[in-house]
Tab-separated table of C-alpha atoms in Angstrom:
chain	number	residue	atom	x	y	z
A	11	MET	CA	5.599	0.415	-8.661
A	12	SER	CA	5.735	4.115	-9.261
A	13	SER	CA	7.038	5.331	-12.574
A	14	GLU	CA	9.389	7.693	-10.718
A	15	SER	CA	13.120	7.027	-10.643
A	16	HIS	CA	14.451	4.587	-8.091
A	17	VAL	CA	15.564	5.863	-4.703
A	18	PRO	CA	19.320	5.227	-4.433
A	19	THR	CA	20.779	3.190	-1.608
A	20	PRO	CA	21.678	5.548	1.269
A	21	LEU	CA	25.312	6.377	1.911
A	22	TYR	CA	26.833	4.306	4.685
A	23	SER	CA	30.281	3.499	6.036
A	24	LEU	CA	31.339	0.257	7.690
A	25	GLY	CA	35.079	0.896	7.522
A	26	LEU	CA	35.267	2.389	11.010
A	27	SER	CA	37.006	0.633	13.876
A	28	TYR	CA	33.808	-0.180	15.748
A	29	THR	CA	31.861	-1.627	12.786
A	30	SER	CA	33.443	-5.105	12.648
A	31	SER	CA	30.531	-6.607	14.619
A	32	ILE	CA	27.803	-4.975	12.451
A	33	TYR	CA	25.890	-6.824	9.755
A	34	ASP	CA	26.846	-5.450	6.338
A	35	PRO	CA	23.981	-4.522	3.963
A	36	SER	CA	23.539	-7.667	1.913
A	37	ASN	CA	21.097	-9.411	-0.433
A	38	ASP	CA	18.307	-9.517	2.168
A	39	THR	CA	18.805	-5.800	2.914
A	40	PHE	CA	18.513	-4.834	-0.752
A	41	LEU	CA	15.495	-7.102	-1.233
A	42	LEU	CA	13.719	-5.391	1.675
A	43	MET	CA	14.468	-1.951	0.193
A	44	ASP	CA	13.108	-3.076	-3.191
A	45	VAL	CA	9.882	-4.276	-1.564
A	46	LEU	CA	9.477	-1.011	0.352
A	47	GLU	CA	9.888	0.945	-2.878
A	48	GLU	CA	7.411	-1.311	-4.674
A	49	HIS	CA	4.813	-0.513	-1.980
A	50	LYS	CA	5.573	3.208	-1.888
A	51	ASN	CA	2.015	4.282	-2.731
A	52	GLU	CA	0.533	2.029	-0.029
A	53	LEU	CA	2.985	3.422	2.527
A	54	ILE	CA	2.090	7.000	1.582
A	55	SER	CA	-1.626	6.249	1.925
A	56	LEU	CA	-0.950	4.651	5.328
A	57	LYS	CA	0.456	7.998	6.571
A	58	PRO	CA	2.395	6.474	9.482
A	59	LEU	CA	3.123	8.660	12.476
A	60	LEU	CA	5.561	6.289	14.190
A	61	VAL	CA	7.879	3.867	12.370
A	62	PHE	CA	10.010	1.443	14.371
A	63	GLU	CA	12.880	-0.688	13.031
A	64	ILE	CA	14.185	-3.526	15.155
A	65	GLY	CA	17.828	-4.434	14.600
A	66	SER	CA	18.825	-1.366	12.587
A	67	GLY	CA	22.420	-2.516	12.022
A	68	SER	CA	23.978	-0.071	9.567
A	69	GLY	CA	20.781	2.037	9.523
A	70	VAL	CA	20.294	1.943	5.742
A	71	ILE	CA	16.715	0.586	5.893
A	72	THR	CA	15.290	3.382	8.050
A	73	VAL	CA	17.211	6.077	6.153
A	74	PHE	CA	16.015	4.568	2.859
A	75	LEU	CA	12.401	4.698	4.076
A	76	LYS	CA	12.870	8.349	5.100
A	77	LYS	CA	14.164	9.198	1.626
A	78	LEU	CA	11.442	7.114	-0.044
A	79	LEU	CA	8.496	8.837	1.648
A	80	HIS	CA	9.926	12.361	1.748
A	81	PRO	CA	8.226	14.828	1.420
A	82	TRP	CA	4.804	13.124	1.338
A	83	VAL	CA	4.928	11.675	4.861
A	84	ASN	CA	6.656	13.139	7.909
A	85	PHE	CA	6.930	10.464	10.590
A	86	ILE	CA	8.866	9.785	13.781
A	87	SER	CA	11.581	7.155	13.349
A	88	LEU	CA	12.769	4.959	16.196
A	89	THR	CA	15.362	2.210	15.813
A	90	SER	CA	16.731	-0.317	18.255
A	91	ASP	CA	19.667	-2.683	18.226
A	92	ILE	CA	21.179	-4.807	20.945
A	93	ASN	CA	24.622	-3.889	19.624
A	94	MET	CA	25.818	-0.462	20.767
A	95	ASN	CA	28.162	-0.218	17.788
A	96	ALA	CA	25.177	-0.749	15.474
A	97	CYS	CA	23.375	2.179	17.120
A	98	ARG	CA	26.443	4.350	16.582
A	99	CYS	CA	26.652	3.235	12.954
A	100	THR	CA	22.951	4.004	12.446
A	101	GLN	CA	23.510	7.545	13.672
A	102	GLU	CA	26.543	7.862	11.385
A	103	THR	CA	24.431	6.731	8.401
A	104	CYS	CA	21.743	9.261	9.338
A	105	SER	CA	24.355	12.018	9.498
A	106	MET	CA	25.816	11.080	6.107
A	107	ASN	CA	22.322	11.375	4.584
A	108	SER	CA	21.285	14.571	6.450
A	109	PHE	CA	18.800	12.828	8.765
A	110	GLU	CA	20.799	13.010	12.004
A	111	LYS	CA	18.087	14.987	13.841
A	112	LYS	CA	15.142	12.930	12.608
A	113	ILE	CA	16.017	9.359	13.642
A	114	ASP	CA	16.600	8.111	17.191
A	115	SER	CA	18.577	4.917	17.815
A	116	ILE	CA	18.373	3.124	21.163
A	117	CYS	CA	20.544	0.238	22.339
A	118	CYS	CA	18.150	-2.397	23.682
A	119	ASP	CA	16.647	-5.833	23.040
A	120	THR	CA	13.884	-5.533	20.370
A	121	ILE	CA	11.019	-3.447	21.848
A	122	LYS	CA	10.901	-4.677	25.438
A	123	PRO	CA	12.192	-1.493	27.168
A	124	PHE	CA	9.606	0.631	25.351
A	125	LEU	CA	6.617	-1.196	26.795
A	126	PRO	CA	4.092	-0.055	27.851
A	127	ARG	CA	4.871	3.469	26.567
A	128	ILE	CA	4.445	2.504	22.904
A	129	CYS	CA	1.453	0.191	23.333
A	130	ASN	CA	-0.682	0.382	20.171
A	131	LYS	CA	1.292	3.374	18.851
A	132	ILE	CA	3.548	1.836	16.136
A	133	ASP	CA	2.060	2.276	12.653
A	134	LEU	CA	4.810	0.439	10.771
A	135	LEU	CA	7.216	-2.100	12.253
A	136	ILE	CA	10.226	-3.235	10.185
A	137	PHE	CA	12.366	-6.193	11.191
A	138	ASN	CA	15.014	-8.149	9.308
A	139	PRO	CA	15.540	-10.863	11.933
A	140	PRO	CA	18.655	-13.012	12.293
A	141	TYR	CA	17.810	-16.287	10.570
A	142	VAL	CA	21.022	-18.298	10.176
A	143	LEU	CA	20.660	-21.750	11.734
A	144	THR	CA	22.968	-22.202	14.715
A	145	GLU	CA	23.234	-25.040	17.187
A	146	GLU	CA	22.906	-22.725	20.155
A	147	LYS	CA	21.657	-19.273	20.982
A	148	PRO	CA	24.098	-16.437	20.197
A	149	ARG	CA	26.910	-16.337	22.732
A	150	CYS	CA	28.790	-13.179	21.748
A	151	GLU	CA	28.083	-9.757	20.256
A	152	GLU	CA	29.316	-10.759	16.787
A	153	GLU	CA	26.760	-13.600	16.597
A	154	LEU	CA	23.768	-11.466	17.536
A	155	CYS	CA	23.381	-10.011	14.015
A	156	TYR	CA	22.927	-13.367	12.262
A	157	ALA	CA	22.346	-16.258	14.703
A	158	GLY	CA	18.750	-17.486	14.626
A	159	GLY	CA	19.098	-20.475	16.916
A	160	PRO	CA	18.383	-24.136	16.094
A	161	ASN	CA	15.241	-23.300	14.058
A	162	GLY	CA	16.300	-19.880	12.750
A	163	ARG	CA	13.382	-18.215	14.567
A	164	HIS	CA	14.814	-17.610	18.022
A	165	VAL	CA	14.346	-13.815	17.956
A	166	LEU	CA	11.260	-13.776	15.731
A	167	ASP	CA	9.297	-16.197	17.922
A	168	GLY	CA	9.881	-13.936	20.901
A	169	LEU	CA	8.539	-10.900	19.027
A	170	LEU	CA	5.388	-12.234	17.341
A	171	PRO	CA	3.272	-12.547	20.532
A	172	ARG	CA	3.938	-8.858	21.296
A	173	LEU	CA	2.690	-7.464	17.980
A	174	LYS	CA	-0.884	-7.115	19.196
A	175	ASP	CA	0.405	-4.946	22.047
A	176	VAL	CA	2.424	-2.461	19.988
A	177	LEU	CA	0.828	-2.068	16.539
A	178	THR	CA	-1.869	0.564	16.151
A	179	VAL	CA	-3.847	-1.319	13.488
A	180	VAL	CA	-4.046	-4.625	15.291
A	181	ASN	CA	-7.298	-5.218	17.123
A	182	PHE	CA	-7.945	-8.889	17.790
A	183	VAL	CA	-11.723	-8.807	18.030
A	184	ASP	CA	-13.681	-12.057	17.973
A	185	GLY	CA	-10.512	-14.084	17.521
A	186	GLY	CA	-9.029	-11.937	14.752
A	187	HIS	CA	-5.495	-12.784	13.698
A	188	LEU	CA	-2.570	-11.714	11.538
A	189	GLU	CA	-2.382	-13.208	8.070
A	190	CYS	CA	1.075	-13.612	6.563
A	191	SER	CA	1.747	-13.038	2.848
A	192	VAL	CA	4.940	-13.231	0.803
A	193	VAL	CA	5.530	-9.887	-0.969
A	194	GLY	CA	9.132	-10.414	-2.040
A	195	ASN	CA	11.351	-13.339	-2.981
A	196	ARG	CA	14.908	-13.605	-4.272
A	197	ILE	CA	17.354	-16.496	-4.616
A	198	ARG	CA	21.009	-15.687	-4.064
A	199	GLY	CA	23.406	-18.605	-3.983
A	200	CYS	CA	22.242	-21.123	-1.395
A	201	GLU	CA	19.833	-18.630	0.210
A	202	ASN	CA	16.148	-18.358	-0.683
A	203	LEU	CA	15.167	-14.959	0.715
A	204	PHE	CA	11.605	-13.859	1.473
A	205	VAL	CA	9.953	-10.629	2.616
A	206	LEU	CA	6.737	-11.181	4.545
A	207	ILE	CA	3.949	-8.753	5.366
A	208	LEU	CA	1.547	-9.313	8.237
A	209	ILE	CA	-1.981	-8.123	7.513
A	210	GLU	CA	-4.683	-7.863	10.131
A	211	VAL	CA	-7.638	-10.169	9.470
A	212	TYR	CA	-10.922	-9.947	11.357
A	213	LEU	CA	-13.258	-12.842	11.797
A	214	ILE	CA	-16.852	-12.106	10.824
A	215	PRO	CA	-18.701	-11.173	14.023
A	216	LYS	CA	-21.450	-13.449	15.237
A	217	MET	CA	-25.037	-12.393	14.728
A	218	GLY	CA	-26.345	-10.344	17.609
A	219	ASN	CA	-22.889	-9.317	18.856
A	220	GLU	CA	-23.114	-5.561	19.197
A	221	HIS	CA	-19.704	-5.133	20.814
A	222	SER	CA	-17.438	-6.608	18.169
A	223	GLY	CA	-16.268	-3.183	16.972
A	224	VAL	CA	-16.024	-4.280	13.326
A	225	SER	CA	-18.917	-5.191	11.039
A	226	ALA	CA	-18.941	-7.955	8.458
A	227	LEU	CA	-19.110	-5.314	5.711
A	228	ASP	CA	-15.885	-3.739	6.987
A	229	ASN	CA	-14.219	-7.162	6.895
A	230	HIS	CA	-15.308	-7.740	3.320
A	231	LEU	CA	-14.253	-4.235	2.306
A	232	PHE	CA	-10.743	-4.757	3.690
A	233	ASN	CA	-10.382	-8.123	1.956
A	234	LEU	CA	-11.614	-6.695	-1.359
A	235	ARG	CA	-9.148	-3.820	-1.283
A	236	PHE	CA	-6.291	-6.127	-0.376
A	237	ALA	CA	-7.246	-8.481	-3.215
A	238	ALA	CA	-7.314	-5.571	-5.682
A	239	LYS	CA	-3.807	-4.511	-4.662
A	240	GLU	CA	-2.587	-8.091	-4.988
A	241	LEU	CA	-3.959	-8.249	-8.537
A	242	VAL	CA	-2.218	-4.980	-9.433
A	243	ARG	CA	1.064	-6.407	-8.149
A	244	ASN	CA	0.539	-9.522	-10.262
A	245	SER	CA	-0.164	-7.342	-13.298
A	246	LYS	CA	3.087	-5.433	-12.825
A	247	LYS	CA	4.954	-8.699	-12.404
A	248	CYS	CA	3.550	-9.968	-15.710
A	249	GLU	CA	4.541	-6.708	-17.428
A	250	LYS	CA	8.101	-7.184	-16.202
A	251	GLU	CA	8.124	-10.788	-17.432
A	252	GLU	CA	6.759	-9.617	-20.791
A	253	LYS	CA	9.700	-7.228	-21.179
A	254	ASP	CA	12.102	-10.026	-20.282
A	255	GLU	CA	10.567	-12.286	-22.933
A	256	LYS	CA	10.841	-9.520	-25.540
A	257	ASN	CA	14.522	-9.087	-24.726
A	258	LYS	CA	15.032	-12.827	-25.097
A	259	LEU	CA	13.130	-12.670	-28.385
A	260	VAL	CA	15.517	-10.041	-29.774
A	261	ALA	CA	18.530	-12.007	-28.575
A	262	ALA	CA	17.253	-15.192	-30.236
A	263	LEU	CA	16.615	-13.388	-33.523
A	264	LYS	CA	20.129	-11.988	-33.499
A	265	LYS	CA	21.449	-15.530	-33.119
A	266	GLY	CA	19.236	-16.766	-35.945
A	267	GLN	CA	17.247	-19.081	-33.653
A	268	ARG	CA	13.811	-18.577	-35.166
A	269	GLU	CA	12.078	-21.422	-33.296
A	270	VAL	CA	13.376	-20.180	-29.963
A	271	ALA	CA	12.362	-16.625	-30.911
A	272	GLN	CA	8.840	-17.833	-31.702
A	273	VAL	CA	8.563	-19.424	-28.245
A	274	HIS	CA	9.637	-16.177	-26.556
A	275	ALA	CA	7.191	-14.218	-28.731
A	276	GLU	CA	4.331	-16.471	-27.626
A	277	ASN	CA	5.403	-16.114	-23.990
A	278	ALA	CA	5.505	-12.323	-24.313
A	279	ILE	CA	1.999	-12.217	-25.770
A	280	ARG	CA	0.715	-14.538	-23.050
A	281	LYS	CA	2.261	-12.422	-20.293
A	282	LYS	CA	0.796	-9.282	-21.853
A	283	ASN	CA	-2.684	-10.819	-21.839
A	284	GLU	CA	-2.226	-11.976	-18.244
A	285	ALA	CA	-1.215	-8.455	-17.160
A	286	ILE	CA	-4.301	-6.971	-18.833
A	287	ASN	CA	-6.583	-9.602	-17.270
A	288	TYR	CA	-5.139	-8.982	-13.798
A	289	LEU	CA	-5.613	-5.231	-14.215
A	290	ARG	CA	-9.173	-5.664	-15.504
A	291	MET	CA	-10.089	-7.906	-12.562
A	292	SER	CA	-8.536	-5.406	-10.128
A	293	ALA	CA	-10.722	-2.632	-11.567
A	294	ARG	CA	-13.822	-4.790	-11.176
A	295	ILE	CA	-12.968	-5.573	-7.567
A	296	ASP	CA	-12.439	-1.848	-6.936
A	297	ALA	CA	-15.945	-1.228	-8.271
A	298	VAL	CA	-17.370	-3.874	-5.938
A	299	ALA	CA	-15.401	-2.417	-3.019
A	300	ALA	CA	-16.928	0.996	-3.717
A	301	ARG	CA	-20.418	-0.504	-3.505
A	302	VAL	CA	-19.529	-2.256	-0.245
A	303	GLN	CA	-18.183	1.057	1.082
A	304	THR	CA	-21.518	2.684	0.266
A	305	ALA	CA	-23.432	-0.034	2.078
A	306	ALA	CA	-21.172	0.148	5.141
A	307	THR	CA	-21.410	3.944	5.315
A	308	GLN	CA	-25.187	3.949	4.965
A	309	LYS	CA	-25.437	1.309	7.683
A	310	ARG	CA	-23.457	3.458	10.101
A	311	VAL	CA	-25.517	6.541	9.264
A	312	THR	CA	-28.751	4.557	9.705
A	313	GLN	CA	-27.621	3.368	13.124
A	314	SER	CA	-26.766	6.949	14.089
A	315	MET	CA	-30.189	8.211	13.006
A	316	SER	CA	-31.860	5.383	14.872
A	317	GLY	CA	-30.188	6.526	18.074
A	318	VAL	CA	-31.237	10.109	17.425
A	319	VAL	CA	-34.868	9.048	16.914
A	320	LYS	CA	-34.885	7.241	20.259
A	321	ALA	CA	-33.420	10.289	21.959
A	322	MET	CA	-36.034	12.495	20.289
A	323	GLU	CA	-38.831	10.316	21.612
A	324	SER	CA	-37.377	10.584	25.100
A	325	ALA	CA	-37.041	14.363	24.767
A	326	MET	CA	-40.597	14.758	23.487
A	327	LYS	CA	-41.897	12.981	26.555
A	328	SER	CA	-40.103	15.415	28.828
A	329	MET	CA	-41.174	18.369	26.587
A	330	ASP	CA	-37.765	20.010	26.913
A	331	LEU	CA	-38.046	22.332	23.893
A	332	GLU	CA	-34.347	23.251	23.818
A	333	LYS	CA	-33.357	19.591	23.917
A	334	VAL	CA	-35.853	18.762	21.182
A	335	GLN	CA	-34.448	21.554	18.984
A	336	ASN	CA	-30.882	20.312	19.449
A	337	LEU	CA	-31.887	16.770	18.578
A	338	MET	CA	-33.769	17.940	15.502
A	339	ASP	CA	-30.632	19.772	14.324
A	340	ARG	CA	-28.619	16.601	14.771
A	341	PHE	CA	-31.236	14.630	12.872
A	342	GLU	CA	-31.105	17.043	9.928
A	343	ARG	CA	-27.297	16.964	9.913
A	344	ASP	CA	-27.372	13.162	9.742
A	345	PHE	CA	-29.688	13.305	6.745
A	346	GLU	CA	-27.427	15.839	5.041
A	347	ASN	CA	-24.353	13.707	5.753
A	348	MET	CA	-26.122	10.693	4.324
A	349	ASP	CA	-27.001	12.583	1.134
A	350	VAL	CA	-23.426	13.809	0.724
A	351	THR	CA	-22.039	10.347	1.405
A	352	THR	CA	-24.371	8.703	-1.073
A	353	ALA	CA	-23.519	11.236	-3.780
A	354	THR	CA	-19.799	10.881	-3.130
A	355	MET	CA	-19.883	7.093	-3.277
A	356	ASP	CA	-21.993	7.151	-6.444
A	357	ASN	CA	-19.336	9.312	-8.068
A	358	ALA	CA	-16.622	6.971	-6.820
A	359	MET	CA	-18.432	3.938	-8.234
A	360	SER	CA	-18.863	5.544	-11.630
A	361	ALA	CA	-15.198	6.557	-11.621
A	362	THR	CA	-13.797	3.178	-10.606
A	363	SER	CA	-16.054	0.871	-12.614
A	364	THR	CA	-14.629	0.047	-16.021
A	365	LEU	CA	-17.649	-1.920	-17.140
A	366	ASN	CA	-19.666	1.117	-18.196
A	367	VAL	CA	-16.950	3.385	-19.605
A	368	PRO	CA	-18.054	4.835	-22.973
A	369	GLN	CA	-16.021	3.407	-25.819
A	370	GLY	CA	-15.699	6.888	-27.322
A	371	ASP	CA	-13.803	8.093	-24.256
A	372	VAL	CA	-11.486	5.116	-24.451
A	373	ASP	CA	-10.816	5.731	-28.154
A	374	MET	CA	-10.132	9.417	-27.550
A	375	LEU	CA	-7.676	8.655	-24.736
A	376	MET	CA	-5.866	6.128	-26.908
A	377	LYS	CA	-5.661	8.662	-29.724
A	378	GLU	CA	-4.191	11.309	-27.410
A	379	ALA	CA	-1.607	8.844	-26.105
A	380	SER	CA	-0.686	7.807	-29.638
A	381	ASP	CA	-0.291	11.456	-30.660
A	382	GLN	CA	2.125	12.005	-27.786
A	383	ALA	CA	4.104	8.930	-28.809
A	384	GLY	CA	4.092	9.979	-32.462
A	385	ILE	CA	2.031	7.000	-33.578
A	386	GLU	CA	-0.528	7.366	-36.372
A	387	LEU	CA	-3.797	5.603	-35.580
A	388	ASN	CA	-6.049	7.473	-37.998
A	389	MET	CA	-6.913	4.234	-39.788
A	390	GLU	CA	-7.896	2.498	-36.564
A	391	LEU	CA	-9.721	5.120	-34.525
A	392	PRO	CA	-12.683	7.252	-35.659
A	393	ALA	CA	-11.865	10.897	-36.312
A	394	GLY	CA	-14.087	13.911	-35.726
A	395	GLU	CA	-15.625	15.998	-38.479
A	396	THR	CA	-13.196	18.326	-40.220
A	397	GLY	CA	-13.709	21.521	-42.138
A	398	THR	CA	-12.433	22.376	-45.583
A	399	ILE	CA	-9.043	23.509	-44.279
A	400	GLY	CA	-8.482	20.445	-42.045
A	401	ILE	CA	-9.570	22.056	-38.746
A	402	LYS	CA	-11.802	19.906	-36.544
A	403	VAL	CA	-15.374	21.209	-36.337
A	404	SER	CA	-17.008	21.045	-32.905
A	405	THR	CA	-20.271	19.152	-32.804
A	406	PRO	CA	-23.308	20.434	-30.840
A	407	ALA	CA	-22.802	17.701	-28.246
A	408	GLU	CA	-19.227	18.815	-27.674
A	409	ASN	CA	-20.326	22.450	-27.336
A	410	ASP	CA	-22.940	21.476	-24.734
A	411	ASP	CA	-20.367	19.487	-22.813
A	412	LEU	CA	-17.941	22.411	-22.888
A	413	SER	CA	-20.617	24.781	-21.622
A	414	GLN	CA	-21.436	22.457	-18.739
A	415	ARG	CA	-17.776	22.190	-17.751
A	416	LEU	CA	-17.354	25.975	-17.828
A	417	ALA	CA	-20.458	26.397	-15.676
A	418	ALA	CA	-19.113	23.878	-13.169
A	419	LEU	CA	-15.808	25.767	-12.985
A	420	ARG	CA	-17.604	29.061	-12.315
A	421	GLN	CA	-19.594	27.456	-9.485
A	422	SER	CA	-16.450	26.041	-7.897
C-alpha cells in the first residue's frame, strides 16, 4: 500500500425519500474500497480508459475510485443499476463530490443493453453482487440489491460467461481461462466477506502453433510478475502483523505479564523476518522476470528480422533497387532497436537484481536513513576518511565517480 494518506470515504446521502430501496454502504462496501486503495499502484499502471461498475447503488465505489486515481489516471466511468432510484442516488453522490460531469449512470440489467457496443472495451469491471441466500429469485425492487437466489450466485452466474466479450484484456487463446484469487477478506458478525480478482491466464501454446497470439515466454513473464506482486502483498501483511504484535507486547508489559510479552516479542520478530524474506524473494523474481522480458523481446525482434531477410531475398531477385533500399533501411532499424532493447533490459536487470548490489551502497543508504531519523550508527557502519577538522575527505574513487556523473549530466 502506498505511504500516502488514506482516501476518505466519499460523501453520500441516503436520507432522501427515494433512497429506501437502495443498499446502504456496509462492511462489504468498505472492504472493497480498502482493497482498491491497497492496489492503487497496480491500478495506476493499468491506465484504464473505461471503468464500468455494475450495481452502483449509492455510487460511493465509483466516486472513491475517481478520487483514488486522480490526477494520475483520467478514465471514463460508466455505472449501471437495475434500480432507477440507485441511478439517481449515484448521480447525487457524484454531485456531492464534484464529479457530476464525469460519471454516467444508466438504469439497466448488468451490461446487457451495452452489448455489442462495449465488446472488449472495458479495462476494469467492478461488481459487488447480491449474495444473500434467498429461497426464490428477487420479486420486488427492494430485494434486487441483496437477493442472490438459492445459491447466492444468481446474478453472478449470469455475468461470468460474458466477461470474455466485454473485457479488453481477456483473450481466450488455446483454451485460456480466468484464474480467481482472493485479495481481501474480512469477518463481520456472521458474514465472512471476500474480494476476488479475476486474472487472465493463458495456456502454453502447442509447439508449431504459429497463430496462438501469445508465446510461452509471455505466459511465464505474466505469471512471474503476478507472483512478485503477491509476495509484496504478503510482505506488507507481515509488517502489519508485526506492528500488531508489538502493540500487544507493550500492553502485556504494562500489565506485568512478562511471559505473554515474551511470546508477542517472538511473534513480532518472526513476522519481521517473514516480511523481509517475502520482499527478498519478490526482488529475485523481479530479476528473473527482467531476464525473461529480454528473451521475449529478442525473440520478437529476431522474428521481425527474419521476415525482413526473406523480403530482401525476394526484392533482390526482382532487382527493384528502391525496394531493396527500403528493406535495407528497415533491416538497419531492426538492428538498432535490438541494440537499444538489449541495453535497456540489461540496465533493468542490474537495477532490479538485489543479488549483486555492492554492500558499500547498502551501508551508505542505511547511514543516510539513520541520519534522517536521528540514529547514530557510527559504531556499526564504516565511515569515510576525515580530515583534521572533522570534514570528510573525498577519495580518488569518489572524485572519478563524481566526474563521470557530471559528464553524463552534460550529455543529457
